[in-house]
XYZ file of C-alpha atoms in Angstrom:
496
model
C -31.030 6.300 -16.812
C -33.448 3.403 -17.374
C -34.845 2.804 -20.862
C -38.296 1.325 -21.544
C -37.107 -2.256 -21.057
C -35.444 -1.325 -17.774
C -38.555 0.526 -16.603
C -40.710 -2.524 -17.247
C -38.255 -4.721 -15.354
C -38.230 -2.295 -12.437
C -42.040 -2.132 -12.294
C -42.153 -5.916 -12.246
C -39.543 -6.079 -9.477
C -41.348 -3.498 -7.322
C -44.551 -5.526 -7.658
C -42.627 -8.600 -6.510
C -41.242 -6.654 -3.544
C -44.753 -5.679 -2.491
C -45.895 -9.281 -2.770
C -42.910 -10.454 -0.667
C -43.286 -7.517 1.754
C -39.676 -6.514 1.098
C -38.742 -2.844 1.517
C -35.246 -2.197 0.149
C -33.050 0.218 2.062
C -31.792 3.321 0.303
C -28.450 1.577 -0.238
C -30.115 -1.523 -1.673
C -32.087 0.695 -4.050
C -28.714 1.816 -5.415
C -28.049 -1.823 -6.319
C -31.211 -1.991 -8.395
C -30.451 1.306 -10.071
C -27.011 -0.009 -11.060
C -28.352 -3.339 -12.307
C -31.271 -1.900 -14.278
C -29.341 0.954 -15.882
C -26.850 -1.011 -17.932
C -25.244 0.898 -20.824
C -26.909 0.858 -24.221
C -25.260 -0.993 -27.113
C -23.053 1.042 -29.478
C -25.863 1.251 -32.062
C -28.159 2.818 -29.459
C -30.871 0.173 -29.834
C -31.376 -1.320 -26.382
C -34.527 -3.299 -27.125
C -33.775 -6.940 -26.436
C -30.060 -6.228 -26.197
C -27.741 -8.441 -24.207
C -26.104 -6.374 -21.483
C -23.934 -7.166 -18.504
C -23.418 -5.439 -15.167
C -20.589 -6.396 -12.826
C -21.615 -5.076 -9.431
C -19.519 -5.123 -6.280
C -21.324 -4.535 -2.985
C -18.810 -4.462 -0.173
C -17.630 -2.891 3.021
C -18.707 -3.011 6.649
C -20.148 -6.067 8.325
C -23.851 -5.881 9.095
C -24.530 -3.773 6.026
C -27.224 -6.088 4.688
C -25.131 -7.790 2.002
C -26.425 -11.342 2.526
C -30.064 -10.220 2.571
C -29.459 -8.276 -0.631
C -28.016 -11.369 -2.352
C -31.045 -13.440 -1.302
C -33.533 -10.827 -2.534
C -31.695 -10.338 -5.821
C -31.847 -14.087 -6.413
C -35.638 -14.003 -6.043
C -35.899 -10.940 -8.270
C -33.774 -12.457 -11.051
C -35.781 -15.675 -10.929
C -39.225 -14.029 -10.898
C -38.678 -10.985 -13.118
C -37.275 -13.149 -15.923
C -39.462 -16.285 -16.303
C -37.547 -19.453 -17.109
C -34.322 -18.042 -15.698
C -31.428 -19.988 -14.198
C -29.772 -18.213 -11.240
C -26.680 -19.123 -9.229
C -26.164 -18.193 -5.573
C -22.695 -19.207 -4.405
C -20.149 -19.132 -1.604
C -16.797 -20.828 -1.238
C -17.987 -23.556 1.179
C -21.359 -25.291 0.990
C -21.732 -25.404 4.782
C -21.397 -21.612 4.975
C -23.801 -21.165 2.081
C -26.438 -23.401 3.689
C -26.266 -21.698 7.082
C -26.276 -18.092 5.817
C -27.310 -17.076 2.309
C -29.535 -20.049 1.552
C -31.146 -19.841 4.981
C -31.856 -16.141 4.376
C -33.370 -16.942 0.986
C -35.735 -19.595 2.365
C -36.713 -17.391 5.304
C -37.947 -14.577 3.046
C -39.191 -16.389 -0.044
C -42.967 -16.936 0.205
C -43.742 -20.639 0.222
C -46.440 -20.051 -2.367
C -43.729 -19.238 -4.904
C -41.749 -22.436 -4.316
C -42.770 -25.175 -6.727
C -40.036 -27.633 -5.734
C -36.979 -27.794 -3.508
C -34.137 -30.234 -4.157
C -31.366 -30.972 -1.654
C -29.398 -33.698 -3.473
C -27.290 -34.105 -5.510
C -27.281 -30.308 -5.690
C -29.281 -27.723 -3.759
C -31.845 -25.847 -5.823
C -35.245 -24.190 -5.542
C -37.702 -23.904 -8.424
C -39.949 -20.823 -8.371
C -43.095 -20.079 -10.315
C -45.704 -17.335 -10.467
C -49.342 -18.287 -10.959
C -49.717 -16.261 -14.174
C -46.838 -17.992 -15.962
C -47.532 -20.434 -18.806
C -47.959 -24.042 -17.791
C -44.636 -25.779 -17.190
C -42.525 -22.613 -17.003
C -40.308 -22.264 -13.935
C -37.163 -20.453 -12.835
C -34.417 -22.187 -10.889
C -32.207 -20.786 -8.132
C -29.123 -22.977 -7.694
C -27.090 -22.963 -4.474
C -23.537 -24.130 -5.170
C -20.167 -23.990 -3.446
C -17.122 -22.757 -5.369
C -14.346 -24.703 -3.656
C -14.403 -26.895 -6.793
C -15.747 -24.708 -9.567
C -14.671 -26.621 -12.681
C -17.935 -28.567 -12.737
C -19.767 -25.342 -13.635
C -18.134 -25.191 -17.057
C -21.235 -26.349 -18.972
C -23.790 -24.240 -17.083
C -25.506 -21.067 -18.239
C -27.001 -18.452 -15.943
C -28.850 -15.190 -16.225
C -27.538 -13.983 -12.856
C -24.552 -15.000 -10.736
C -24.646 -13.842 -7.104
C -21.584 -14.499 -4.916
C -21.720 -13.936 -1.171
C -18.479 -13.433 0.805
C -16.555 -13.080 -2.444
C -13.321 -12.448 -0.538
C -13.208 -16.195 0.169
C -13.636 -17.202 -3.482
C -10.782 -17.794 -5.926
C -10.421 -15.364 -8.805
C -10.388 -18.228 -11.320
C -13.837 -19.240 -10.089
C -15.134 -15.702 -10.625
C -13.642 -15.587 -14.122
C -15.218 -18.931 -14.999
C -18.625 -17.717 -13.820
C -18.401 -14.631 -16.021
C -18.291 -16.954 -19.026
C -21.468 -18.704 -17.798
C -23.615 -15.557 -18.038
C -25.456 -16.419 -21.224
C -28.952 -17.629 -20.311
C -31.473 -16.283 -22.844
C -34.209 -15.681 -20.260
C -32.334 -12.713 -18.764
C -30.745 -10.422 -21.371
C -29.830 -7.913 -18.625
C -27.268 -10.208 -17.053
C -26.076 -9.669 -13.485
C -22.784 -10.566 -11.878
C -23.072 -9.455 -8.255
C -20.373 -10.042 -5.634
C -20.657 -9.080 -1.969
C -17.651 -8.980 0.335
C -16.154 -7.594 3.493
C -12.864 -5.730 3.021
C -10.270 -8.366 2.172
C -7.409 -8.175 -0.316
C -8.033 -10.055 -3.532
C -9.850 -9.918 -6.822
C -12.960 -8.221 -5.382
C -10.865 -5.292 -4.204
C -8.961 -5.118 -7.486
C -12.022 -5.421 -9.729
C -14.442 -3.130 -7.940
C -12.518 -0.829 -5.588
C -9.257 -0.318 -7.465
C -11.016 -0.665 -10.863
C -8.314 -2.731 -12.550
C -10.630 -4.271 -15.160
C -10.501 -2.945 -18.719
C -13.713 -0.964 -18.409
C -13.444 0.832 -21.752
C -13.544 -2.460 -23.641
C -16.365 -3.670 -21.393
C -18.395 -0.509 -22.029
C -17.927 -0.939 -25.770
C -19.444 -4.414 -25.393
C -22.523 -3.104 -23.524
C -21.186 -3.862 -20.074
C -20.148 -1.886 -17.035
C -18.558 -2.184 -13.599
C -20.132 -0.617 -10.512
C -19.140 -0.544 -6.845
C -21.526 0.331 -4.016
C -20.155 0.568 -0.465
C -21.924 -1.218 2.366
C -22.166 0.581 5.707
C -23.571 -0.412 9.078
C -25.950 2.533 9.132
C -27.539 1.224 5.906
C -29.185 -1.636 7.807
C -32.174 -0.527 9.934
C -32.633 -4.042 11.330
C -29.448 -4.027 13.438
C -29.473 -3.261 17.183
C -29.043 0.435 17.903
C -25.738 -0.147 19.704
C -24.334 -2.652 17.171
C -21.650 -0.345 15.771
C -20.695 1.123 19.164
C -20.299 -2.261 20.850
C -18.143 -3.684 18.074
C -16.143 -0.472 17.862
C -15.316 -0.840 21.559
C -14.370 -4.519 21.285
C -12.332 -4.595 18.086
C -8.657 -3.658 17.629
C -8.030 -0.566 15.468
C -7.269 -2.457 12.249
C -10.482 -4.452 12.582
C -12.514 -1.311 13.293
C -11.237 0.347 10.136
C -12.148 -2.633 8.001
C -15.266 -4.153 9.493
C -16.918 -1.150 11.171
C -15.867 1.626 8.799
C -15.762 -0.695 5.768
C -12.408 0.599 4.535
C -10.649 -1.422 1.852
C -7.478 0.645 2.255
C -6.995 -0.460 5.881
C -4.834 -3.505 5.345
C -5.520 -6.179 7.936
C -3.006 -8.872 8.749
C -0.608 -8.360 5.847
C 2.494 -10.497 6.119
C 4.593 -7.730 4.543
C 2.859 -4.488 5.592
C 5.910 -2.401 4.639
C 5.921 -3.526 1.026
C 5.419 -0.441 -1.121
C 5.656 -0.527 -4.929
C 6.803 3.101 -4.942
C 9.751 2.261 -2.688
C 10.603 -1.234 -3.918
C 10.368 -0.894 -7.699
C 13.806 -0.653 -9.330
C 13.317 1.953 -12.066
C 17.000 2.734 -12.728
C 19.431 1.084 -15.168
C 20.376 -2.346 -13.894
C 23.780 -2.560 -12.187
C 26.421 -5.205 -12.833
C 25.375 -8.279 -10.861
C 27.806 -10.457 -8.945
C 25.646 -13.563 -9.289
C 22.101 -14.769 -9.880
C 19.895 -16.829 -7.571
C 16.302 -17.988 -7.640
C 13.565 -19.781 -5.729
C 11.258 -22.597 -6.824
C 7.960 -23.984 -5.561
C 6.553 -26.957 -7.450
C 2.780 -27.193 -7.769
C 0.346 -29.683 -9.260
C -0.508 -30.839 -12.733
C -4.204 -29.846 -12.747
C -5.949 -26.576 -13.510
C -7.057 -26.148 -9.882
C -3.815 -27.251 -8.195
C -1.346 -24.990 -6.448
C 0.765 -22.926 -8.808
C 4.249 -23.913 -9.843
C 6.196 -20.732 -9.194
C 9.711 -19.404 -9.604
C 11.432 -16.090 -9.117
C 14.871 -14.947 -10.258
C 17.003 -12.157 -8.807
C 20.358 -10.590 -9.435
C 22.694 -9.776 -6.547
C 24.831 -6.674 -6.456
C 27.235 -5.771 -3.688
C 25.526 -3.129 -1.599
C 28.714 -1.104 -1.150
C 28.828 -0.625 -4.917
C 25.425 1.070 -4.764
C 26.635 3.535 -2.106
C 27.609 7.059 -3.215
C 31.301 7.322 -4.173
C 33.650 9.252 -1.895
C 33.620 12.281 -4.186
C 29.843 12.670 -3.830
C 29.653 12.705 -0.055
C 32.680 14.982 0.138
C 31.049 17.460 -2.246
C 27.905 17.255 -0.109
C 29.916 18.530 2.857
C 29.779 15.283 4.807
C 32.755 14.795 7.105
C 32.313 11.062 7.302
C 31.152 8.607 4.659
C 27.726 6.997 4.888
C 27.489 4.018 7.267
C 28.336 0.580 5.969
C 25.429 -1.267 4.380
C 23.296 -3.410 6.678
C 23.305 -6.222 4.116
C 26.236 -7.255 1.968
C 24.073 -7.860 -1.083
C 21.176 -5.919 -2.583
C 18.642 -8.156 -4.311
C 16.815 -7.077 -7.469
C 14.127 -9.452 -8.779
C 14.320 -9.754 -12.549
C 11.859 -12.430 -13.671
C 8.921 -14.487 -12.398
C 7.044 -17.630 -13.342
C 3.580 -18.634 -12.117
C 1.595 -21.307 -13.911
C -0.268 -24.577 -13.358
C -1.900 -27.397 -15.246
C -0.652 -30.234 -17.458
C 2.897 -29.732 -18.727
C 3.705 -26.989 -16.216
C 7.088 -28.490 -15.243
C 8.178 -28.553 -18.883
C 7.148 -24.907 -19.252
C 9.030 -24.049 -16.061
C 12.220 -25.685 -17.313
C 11.949 -23.909 -20.658
C 11.650 -20.634 -18.748
C 14.655 -21.525 -16.553
C 16.785 -22.341 -19.587
C 15.778 -19.052 -21.218
C 16.828 -17.233 -18.035
C 20.190 -19.004 -18.066
C 20.793 -18.007 -21.685
C 19.971 -14.393 -20.843
C 21.737 -13.984 -17.501
C 24.255 -16.805 -17.083
C 24.641 -19.409 -14.309
C 21.824 -19.419 -11.733
C 21.532 -21.336 -8.484
C 18.003 -22.195 -7.410
C 16.589 -23.131 -4.000
C 13.451 -25.249 -3.627
C 11.334 -26.664 -0.819
C 13.395 -29.539 0.566
C 10.237 -31.662 0.923
C 9.992 -31.711 -2.891
C 13.110 -33.855 -3.265
C 11.764 -35.792 -6.267
C 11.395 -32.605 -8.306
C 14.771 -31.337 -7.102
C 16.415 -34.561 -8.344
C 14.501 -34.290 -11.618
C 15.776 -30.758 -12.186
C 19.333 -31.770 -11.404
C 19.108 -34.478 -14.060
C 18.146 -31.716 -16.493
C 21.398 -29.926 -15.668
C 19.764 -27.234 -13.513
C 21.615 -26.157 -10.370
C 19.054 -26.674 -7.574
C 19.639 -27.018 -3.838
C 17.096 -27.629 -1.067
C 16.099 -24.653 1.061
C 16.927 -24.770 4.758
C 13.614 -26.285 5.872
C 14.578 -25.991 9.530
C 11.941 -25.857 12.284
C 10.281 -22.475 12.159
C 11.715 -21.855 8.692
C 8.503 -20.230 7.428
C 8.642 -17.449 9.995
C 12.426 -17.316 9.638
C 12.148 -16.882 5.885
C 9.401 -14.277 6.252
C 11.685 -12.358 8.580
C 14.538 -12.485 6.038
C 12.285 -10.965 3.377
C 10.903 -8.422 5.842
C 14.356 -7.222 6.959
C 15.414 -6.286 3.434
C 12.132 -4.544 2.692
C 12.151 -2.391 5.833
C 15.793 -1.292 5.758
C 16.493 2.332 4.949
C 17.422 2.285 2.134
C 15.817 -1.027 1.101
C 17.975 -3.965 0.068
C 15.173 -5.670 -1.852
C 13.661 -4.530 -5.159
C 11.825 -5.801 -8.215
C 11.809 -4.568 -11.799
C 8.613 -3.230 -13.419
C 8.452 -6.298 -15.681
C 7.217 -8.349 -12.715
C 3.427 -8.127 -12.461
C 2.371 -11.044 -10.267
C 4.972 -10.449 -7.555
C 3.652 -7.050 -6.346
C 0.090 -8.360 -6.574
C 0.875 -11.389 -4.410
C 2.832 -9.301 -1.911
C -0.084 -6.918 -1.425
C -2.582 -9.754 -0.862
C -0.414 -11.985 1.360
C -2.082 -12.140 4.787
C -1.849 -14.166 7.986
C -4.340 -16.868 8.778
C -7.066 -15.584 11.067
C -7.573 -17.022 14.532
C -5.733 -17.300 17.808
C -3.065 -19.788 16.717
C 0.031 -19.096 18.865
C 2.177 -20.232 15.917
C 0.702 -18.194 13.054
C 1.170 -19.056 9.399
C 0.501 -17.100 6.223
C -2.778 -17.977 4.558
C -2.369 -20.756 1.991
C -3.900 -19.000 -0.984
C -1.903 -17.898 -4.008
C 1.227 -18.008 -1.844
C 3.356 -20.149 -4.167
C 5.334 -17.308 -5.751
C 6.099 -15.865 -2.328
C 7.137 -19.292 -1.041
C 9.640 -19.386 -3.903
C 10.797 -15.899 -2.951
C 11.283 -17.021 0.643
C 13.392 -20.023 -0.459
C 15.522 -17.630 -2.485
C 16.133 -15.478 0.587
C 17.125 -18.542 2.605
C 19.653 -19.373 -0.122
C 20.955 -15.807 -0.057
C 21.527 -16.101 3.674
C 23.837 -19.077 3.082
C 26.064 -17.326 0.543
C 29.552 -16.284 1.693
C 29.932 -12.598 2.339
C 31.702 -10.694 -0.406
C 35.176 -9.333 0.227
C 37.274 -6.684 -1.404
C 40.172 -7.991 -3.464
C 43.364 -5.988 -2.995
C 46.224 -6.555 -5.393
C 49.727 -6.227 -3.866
C 52.454 -5.363 -6.321
C 56.024 -4.304 -5.659
C 56.299 -2.762 -9.079
C 53.059 -1.606 -10.683
C 54.534 -1.940 -14.162
C 55.269 -5.628 -13.659
C 52.628 -8.300 -14.275
C 51.161 -9.782 -11.098
C 52.451 -13.267 -11.853
C 56.050 -11.981 -11.664
C 55.730 -10.343 -8.263
C 56.902 -13.467 -6.452
C 60.330 -13.221 -8.093
C 61.114 -10.029 -6.202
C 60.106 -11.593 -2.886
C 62.254 -14.689 -3.211
C 65.582 -14.562 -1.298
C 68.741 -14.322 -3.368
């Protein structure tokens, strides 16, 4: 429910809509209701209170998301005089040709005091009844390099096509919501159904909402559907439904976030691949490494460690299958070793290699000797690790090794029973597996998308190393006399 402050803001916004001849759809009205009904502070006094709404608007294509972002930018700038608003996408070229173009097409020229195109794109807006010299600014920025925004302050942050934007960029922008002109601060993200932070924040609701509510904030998600947009052709949904493959229809026509499109490991299932039993005795330990950069925006440096247990030792003992009435024992395992991931490392920035090596040494103290495999193109880092006394070998790196390694991981996941697990202590690994997708397009030689793939690259190198290990064999002790020590058996075989 809106309080008095919210009601005044809404009346002002509706007046602005009439002036701009903008008629929100029923779905877009839900956006305004969410943004203007932020929770009251714990003391119940909402007058002048700073409040924050995180709003996700996502789903089907053609739902009116870009138009909504453009209109919200105008509303935030005009309803809160002196405001500073950010409209953003990952790439500037996409921003200029879509969201910014939509903004300029529907913003009355009489409201635009000044437009700047270099060094940054911005539009200054002003109403005639404002005090002399007071303006609001709408900034249009790309987020492919977001660190430069660290000193900015905004009243509203509006991100279009948020599925293309890095999570670190979104987190940084949350800290920029502090402009005094707009106490009812808005963080609005619009996206089609893609795996990533948008899905986790707004659809799966993984943010700590109780703590946010206690701080006068809230999280809302509003689905976007094709039928919400009255400006589309009447046959828009039917034509695209006929042309698209089933997975695309579920995502882009029906707007389903649970229809996973293009996952590299579609059979990965935390329920099936989490090892929740006591750990077995491991035969050996192996790991994978992927070295990243030394800056805060570089690729991650990642590592993953697994224990190997002989698969036949995980099979039911003879007594169990005999008691179960089985005439023959279970079939031999498809893979000689079962792999259980035990630890992970994912970090970046200055000093990351030193932190990695400290983590590796801690793993060695806990588990014992470990052999690591790393990208063979990173030979300088491999040599550096060897000088530190760490056992590292280059991964195979053969032509087609990416798809080969993906297939090695896939085989162990899809076996019945699986031969690949991870312990519940790993948090980034299941997240990265769920969001790992193929690059889009018609490339005849597809590759996984290069975003947050470093931990899974390390996992792939580990599987390539596993493939090179000798197969285990059963040791059978031959003794003529069981009571005699083994070292004396030869005496009874020597001729007299």
